[in-house]
């Protein structure tokens, strides 16, 4: 058990515990660990699991898997999405807005412009927090713990995150919102061991060669993952390529969707499989 598991927040003081689930491995491990902590505090009934549905840019079956994972623990499950439209629609609209302003900046999300996270996930999550606090009808400000399955090992930016921090943008006179990263210091092995011990299903994209879930074609994904995604979802890759050509800007700085699709076509399509290979590989078990 990693040392970070002993750190966290006193969940017994929370009126609302919101756990954000992408149905990916980190969200899944966080969910299992947070439920254990909530049980120790006697507050499992205060947990709501939120899946921000990104539409067809997500891996098929993601929303349903997130629901099954929440139901495994008997937790309330909610789905929200950006009401103004999905990610690809937002990117195209952003392109036209930028051009109307005379800007030549690319419309794709990037590590420095992650509107995909702020608009497609963080915004809908804050609206749900408002709903959950309103339901309580407290005569005092509510204390909300907002759990996210981010890990320091994923990027240098995430390595700078704190395990807990007040979210000033989500906090108001009616609530204090504490952002909580319960598995911040976990390793890949910690995550996969937790999944193995839980016995809960994980997404078959991992067995099929992906190292992360998120969007099928996440701008933060490695080239290898993007090529694998294009082999698993060639029709969706073609849609991204068509958008790239319309916008006139490459999907990522220094990497075009055209290159990704070309390499995927050279290697050939991949089937989606569910054979437990990701679990065995990540825990170094014999096949």
Coordinates of N, CA and C in Angstrom, one line a residue, residues 97-220:
X97 N -14.9 31.2 -34.5 CA -14.8 32.4 -33.6 C -13.4 33.0 -33.6
X98 N -12.4 32.2 -33.6 CA -11.0 32.8 -33.7 C -10.8 33.5 -35.0
X99 N -11.3 32.9 -36.1 CA -11.0 33.6 -37.4 C -11.8 34.9 -37.5
X100 N -13.0 34.9 -36.9 CA -13.8 36.1 -36.9 C -13.2 37.2 -36.2
X101 N -12.3 36.9 -35.2 CA -11.6 37.9 -34.4 C -10.2 38.2 -35.0
X102 N -9.9 37.6 -36.2 CA -8.7 37.8 -36.8 C -7.5 37.0 -36.3
X103 N -7.8 36.1 -35.5 CA -6.7 35.2 -34.9 C -6.4 34.0 -35.8
X104 N -5.1 33.7 -35.8 CA -4.7 32.5 -36.6 C -4.3 31.4 -35.7
X105 N -4.7 31.5 -34.4 CA -4.3 30.5 -33.4 C -5.1 29.2 -33.7
X106 N -4.5 28.0 -33.5 CA -5.2 26.8 -33.7 C -6.4 26.6 -32.8
X107 N -7.4 25.9 -33.3 CA -8.6 25.7 -32.4 C -8.6 24.5 -31.6
X108 N -7.6 23.6 -31.9 CA -7.5 22.3 -31.1 C -7.2 22.6 -29.7
X109 N -7.6 21.8 -28.8 CA -7.1 21.9 -27.4 C -5.6 21.6 -27.3
X110 N -5.0 22.1 -26.3 CA -3.6 21.8 -26.1 C -3.3 21.8 -24.6
X111 N -2.1 21.5 -24.2 CA -1.7 21.4 -22.8 C -1.9 22.8 -22.1
X112 N -1.8 23.9 -22.9 CA -1.9 25.2 -22.4 C -3.3 25.8 -22.6
X113 N -4.1 25.1 -23.4 CA -5.5 25.6 -23.6 C -6.4 24.4 -23.5
X114 N -6.6 23.8 -22.3 CA -7.4 22.6 -22.2 C -8.9 23.0 -21.9
X115 N -9.5 23.6 -22.9 CA -10.9 24.0 -22.8 C -11.7 22.7 -22.9
X116 N -11.2 21.6 -23.4 CA -11.9 20.3 -23.4 C -12.2 19.9 -22.0
X117 N -11.3 20.1 -21.0 CA -11.5 19.8 -19.6 C -12.4 20.8 -18.9
X118 N -12.1 22.1 -19.1 CA -12.8 23.1 -18.4 C -14.3 23.2 -18.9
X119 N -14.5 23.0 -20.2 CA -15.9 23.2 -20.7 C -16.7 21.9 -20.7
X120 N -16.0 20.8 -21.0 CA -16.7 19.5 -21.2 C -16.8 18.7 -19.8
X121 N -15.9 19.0 -18.9 CA -15.9 18.3 -17.6 C -16.2 19.2 -16.4
X122 N -15.3 20.2 -16.2 CA -15.3 21.0 -15.0 C -16.6 21.8 -14.9
X123 N -17.0 22.4 -16.0 CA -18.3 23.2 -16.0 C -19.5 22.4 -15.6
X124 N -19.7 21.2 -16.3 CA -20.9 20.4 -15.9 C -20.8 19.9 -14.5
X125 N -19.6 19.6 -14.0 CA -19.4 19.1 -12.6 C -19.8 20.2 -11.7
X126 N -19.5 21.4 -11.9 CA -19.9 22.5 -11.0 C -21.4 22.7 -11.0
X127 N -22.0 22.5 -12.1 CA -23.5 22.6 -12.2 C -24.1 21.5 -11.3
X128 N -23.6 20.3 -11.4 CA -24.1 19.2 -10.6 C -23.9 19.5 -9.1
X129 N -22.7 20.0 -8.7 CA -22.5 20.4 -7.3 C -23.6 21.3 -6.8
X130 N -23.9 22.3 -7.7 CA -25.0 23.2 -7.3 C -26.3 22.5 -7.0
X131 N -26.6 21.5 -7.9 CA -27.8 20.7 -7.7 C -27.8 19.9 -6.4
X132 N -26.7 19.3 -6.2 CA -26.5 18.4 -5.0 C -26.6 19.2 -3.7
X133 N -26.0 20.4 -3.7 CA -26.1 21.3 -2.5 C -27.6 21.8 -2.3
X134 N -28.2 22.1 -3.4 CA -29.6 22.6 -3.3 C -30.5 21.5 -2.8
X135 N -30.3 20.3 -3.1 CA -31.1 19.1 -2.6 C -31.0 19.0 -1.1
X136 N -29.8 19.3 -0.5 CA -29.6 19.2 0.9 C -30.4 20.2 1.7
X137 N -30.6 21.4 1.1 CA -31.4 22.5 1.7 C -30.9 22.8 3.1
X138 N -29.6 22.9 3.3 CA -29.0 23.2 4.6 C -29.2 24.6 5.0
X139 N -29.2 24.8 6.3 CA -29.3 26.2 6.8 C -27.9 26.8 7.1
X140 N -26.9 26.2 6.4 CA -25.5 26.7 6.6 C -24.8 26.3 5.2
X141 N -23.6 26.9 5.0 CA -22.9 26.5 3.8 C -22.5 25.0 3.8
X142 N -22.6 24.4 2.7 CA -22.3 23.0 2.6 C -20.8 22.8 2.3
X143 N -20.3 21.7 2.8 CA -18.9 21.3 2.5 C -18.9 20.2 1.5
X144 N -18.3 20.4 0.4 CA -18.3 19.5 -0.7 C -16.8 19.0 -1.0
X145 N -16.7 17.7 -1.1 CA -15.4 17.1 -1.5 C -15.5 16.6 -2.9
X146 N -14.7 17.2 -3.8 CA -14.7 16.9 -5.2 C -13.5 16.0 -5.6
X147 N -13.7 14.7 -5.7 CA -12.6 13.8 -5.9 C -12.3 13.6 -7.4
X148 N -11.0 13.6 -7.7 CA -10.5 13.4 -9.1 C -9.4 12.4 -9.1
X149 N -9.3 11.5 -10.0 CA -8.3 10.5 -10.1 C -7.1 10.9 -10.8
X150 N -6.5 12.1 -10.5 CA -5.3 12.5 -11.2 C -4.1 11.9 -10.4
X151 N -3.0 11.7 -11.2 CA -1.8 11.2 -10.6 C -0.6 12.0 -11.0
X152 N 0.3 12.2 -10.1 CA 1.5 13.0 -10.3 C 2.4 12.3 -11.4
X153 N 2.3 11.0 -11.5 CA 3.2 10.3 -12.5 C 2.8 10.6 -14.0
X154 N 1.6 11.1 -14.1 CA 1.1 11.3 -15.5 C 1.7 12.5 -16.3
X155 N 2.1 13.5 -15.5 CA 2.7 14.7 -16.2 C 3.4 15.5 -15.2
X156 N 4.3 16.4 -15.7 CA 5.0 17.3 -14.8 C 4.0 18.3 -14.2
X157 N 3.0 18.7 -14.9 CA 2.0 19.6 -14.4 C 1.2 19.0 -13.3
X158 N 0.8 17.7 -13.4 CA 0.0 17.1 -12.4 C 0.9 16.8 -11.2
X159 N 2.2 16.7 -11.4 CA 3.1 16.4 -10.3 C 3.2 17.6 -9.3
X160 N 2.7 18.8 -9.8 CA 2.7 20.0 -9.0 C 1.4 20.1 -8.2
X161 N 0.5 19.3 -8.4 CA -0.8 19.4 -7.7 C -0.7 19.0 -6.3
X162 N -1.6 19.6 -5.4 CA -1.6 19.3 -4.0 C -2.7 18.2 -3.9
X163 N -2.6 17.4 -2.8 CA -3.5 16.3 -2.6 C -4.9 16.9 -2.3
X164 N -5.0 18.1 -1.6 CA -6.2 18.8 -1.3 C -6.0 20.3 -1.5
X165 N -7.0 20.9 -2.0 CA -7.0 22.4 -2.2 C -8.4 22.9 -2.3
X166 N -8.7 24.1 -1.7 CA -10.0 24.7 -1.9 C -10.1 25.2 -3.4
X167 N -11.2 24.9 -4.0 CA -11.4 25.4 -5.3 C -12.2 26.8 -5.3
X168 N -11.4 27.9 -5.4 CA -12.1 29.2 -5.3 C -13.2 29.5 -6.3
X169 N -13.0 28.9 -7.5 CA -14.0 29.2 -8.6 C -15.3 28.4 -8.3
X170 N -15.2 27.3 -7.6 CA -16.5 26.5 -7.3 C -17.1 26.9 -6.0
X171 N -16.3 27.5 -5.1 CA -16.7 27.9 -3.8 C -17.6 29.2 -3.8
X172 N -18.6 29.2 -3.0 CA -19.5 30.4 -2.9 C -20.0 30.5 -1.5
X173 N -20.9 31.5 -1.3 CA -21.5 31.7 0.0 C -22.3 30.5 0.5
X174 N -22.7 29.6 -0.5 CA -23.5 28.5 -0.2 C -22.7 27.2 0.0
X175 N -21.5 27.2 -0.4 CA -20.7 26.0 -0.3 C -19.2 26.3 -0.3
X176 N -18.5 25.4 0.3 CA -17.0 25.3 0.2 C -16.7 24.0 -0.5
X177 N -15.9 24.2 -1.6 CA -15.6 23.0 -2.4 C -14.1 22.7 -2.3
X178 N -13.8 21.5 -1.8 CA -12.4 21.1 -1.7 C -12.1 20.1 -2.8
X179 N -11.1 20.4 -3.6 CA -10.7 19.5 -4.6 C -9.7 18.4 -4.0
X180 N -10.0 17.2 -4.2 CA -9.3 16.1 -3.6 C -8.7 15.1 -4.6
X181 N -7.4 14.9 -4.5 CA -6.7 13.9 -5.4 C -6.2 12.8 -4.6
X182 N -7.1 11.8 -4.3 CA -6.8 10.7 -3.3 C -5.7 9.8 -3.8
X183 N -5.4 9.7 -5.1 CA -4.4 8.7 -5.5 C -3.3 9.5 -6.2
X184 N -3.0 10.7 -5.8 CA -2.0 11.6 -6.5 C -0.7 10.9 -6.6
X185 N -0.2 10.2 -5.5 CA 1.1 9.7 -5.5 C 1.2 8.2 -5.9
X186 N 0.1 7.6 -6.4 CA 0.1 6.2 -6.7 C 0.9 6.0 -8.0
X187 N 1.5 4.8 -8.1 CA 2.1 4.3 -9.3 C 1.1 3.6 -10.2
X188 N 1.6 3.3 -11.4 CA 0.7 2.5 -12.3 C 0.4 1.1 -11.6
X189 N 1.4 0.5 -11.0 CA 1.2 -0.8 -10.4 C 0.2 -0.6 -9.2
X190 N 0.3 0.4 -8.4 CA -0.7 0.6 -7.4 C -2.1 0.6 -7.9
X191 N -2.3 1.3 -9.0 CA -3.6 1.4 -9.7 C -4.1 0.1 -10.1
X192 N -3.2 -0.6 -10.9 CA -3.7 -1.9 -11.4 C -3.9 -3.0 -10.3
X193 N -3.1 -2.9 -9.2 CA -3.3 -3.8 -8.1 C -4.6 -3.5 -7.5
X194 N -5.0 -2.3 -7.3 CA -6.3 -1.9 -6.7 C -7.4 -2.5 -7.6
X195 N -7.3 -2.4 -8.9 CA -8.3 -2.9 -9.8 C -8.4 -4.4 -9.7
X196 N -7.2 -5.0 -9.7 CA -7.2 -6.5 -9.5 C -7.9 -6.9 -8.2
X197 N -7.6 -6.3 -7.2 CA -8.2 -6.6 -5.9 C -9.7 -6.4 -5.8
X198 N -10.1 -5.3 -6.5 CA -11.6 -5.0 -6.5 C -12.4 -6.0 -7.3
X199 N -11.8 -6.6 -8.3 CA -12.6 -7.5 -9.1 C -13.6 -6.9 -10.1
X200 N -13.5 -5.5 -10.2 CA -14.4 -4.8 -11.0 C -13.9 -4.7 -12.4
X201 N -14.7 -4.8 -13.4 CA -14.3 -4.8 -14.8 C -13.6 -3.5 -15.2
X202 N -12.6 -3.5 -16.0 CA -12.0 -2.3 -16.6 C -12.3 -2.3 -18.1
X203 N -12.0 -1.1 -18.7 CA -12.4 -1.0 -20.1 C -11.5 -1.8 -21.0
X204 N -12.0 -2.5 -22.0 CA -11.2 -3.4 -22.9 C -10.2 -2.6 -23.8
X205 N -10.3 -1.3 -23.8 CA -9.3 -0.5 -24.6 C -7.9 -0.8 -24.1
X206 N -7.8 -1.0 -22.8 CA -6.5 -1.3 -22.2 C -5.9 -2.6 -22.7
X207 N -6.8 -3.7 -22.7 CA -6.3 -5.0 -23.2 C -6.0 -4.8 -24.7
X208 N -6.6 -3.9 -25.4 CA -6.4 -3.7 -26.8 C -5.2 -2.9 -27.2
X209 N -4.4 -2.4 -26.2 CA -3.2 -1.7 -26.4 C -3.1 -0.3 -25.9
X210 N -4.2 0.3 -25.4 CA -4.1 1.6 -25.0 C -3.5 1.7 -23.6
X211 N -2.8 2.8 -23.3 CA -2.3 3.0 -21.9 C -3.1 3.9 -21.1
X212 N -4.0 4.7 -21.8 CA -4.9 5.6 -21.1 C -6.3 5.6 -21.8
X213 N -7.3 6.0 -21.1 CA -8.6 6.0 -21.7 C -9.0 7.4 -22.2
X214 N -9.6 8.2 -21.4 CA -10.0 9.6 -21.7 C -10.7 9.6 -23.1
X215 N -10.5 10.7 -23.9 CA -11.0 10.7 -25.3 C -10.2 9.6 -26.1
X216 N -10.8 9.1 -27.1 CA -10.1 8.2 -27.9 C -8.8 8.8 -28.5
X217 N -8.9 10.1 -28.9 CA -7.8 10.8 -29.5 C -7.5 12.0 -28.6
X218 N -7.0 11.8 -27.4 CA -6.7 12.9 -26.5 C -5.4 13.6 -27.0
X219 N -5.4 14.9 -26.9 CA -4.3 15.7 -27.3 C -3.0 15.5 -26.4
X220 N -3.3 14.9 -25.2 CA -2.2 14.6 -24.3 C -1.6 13.2 -24.5

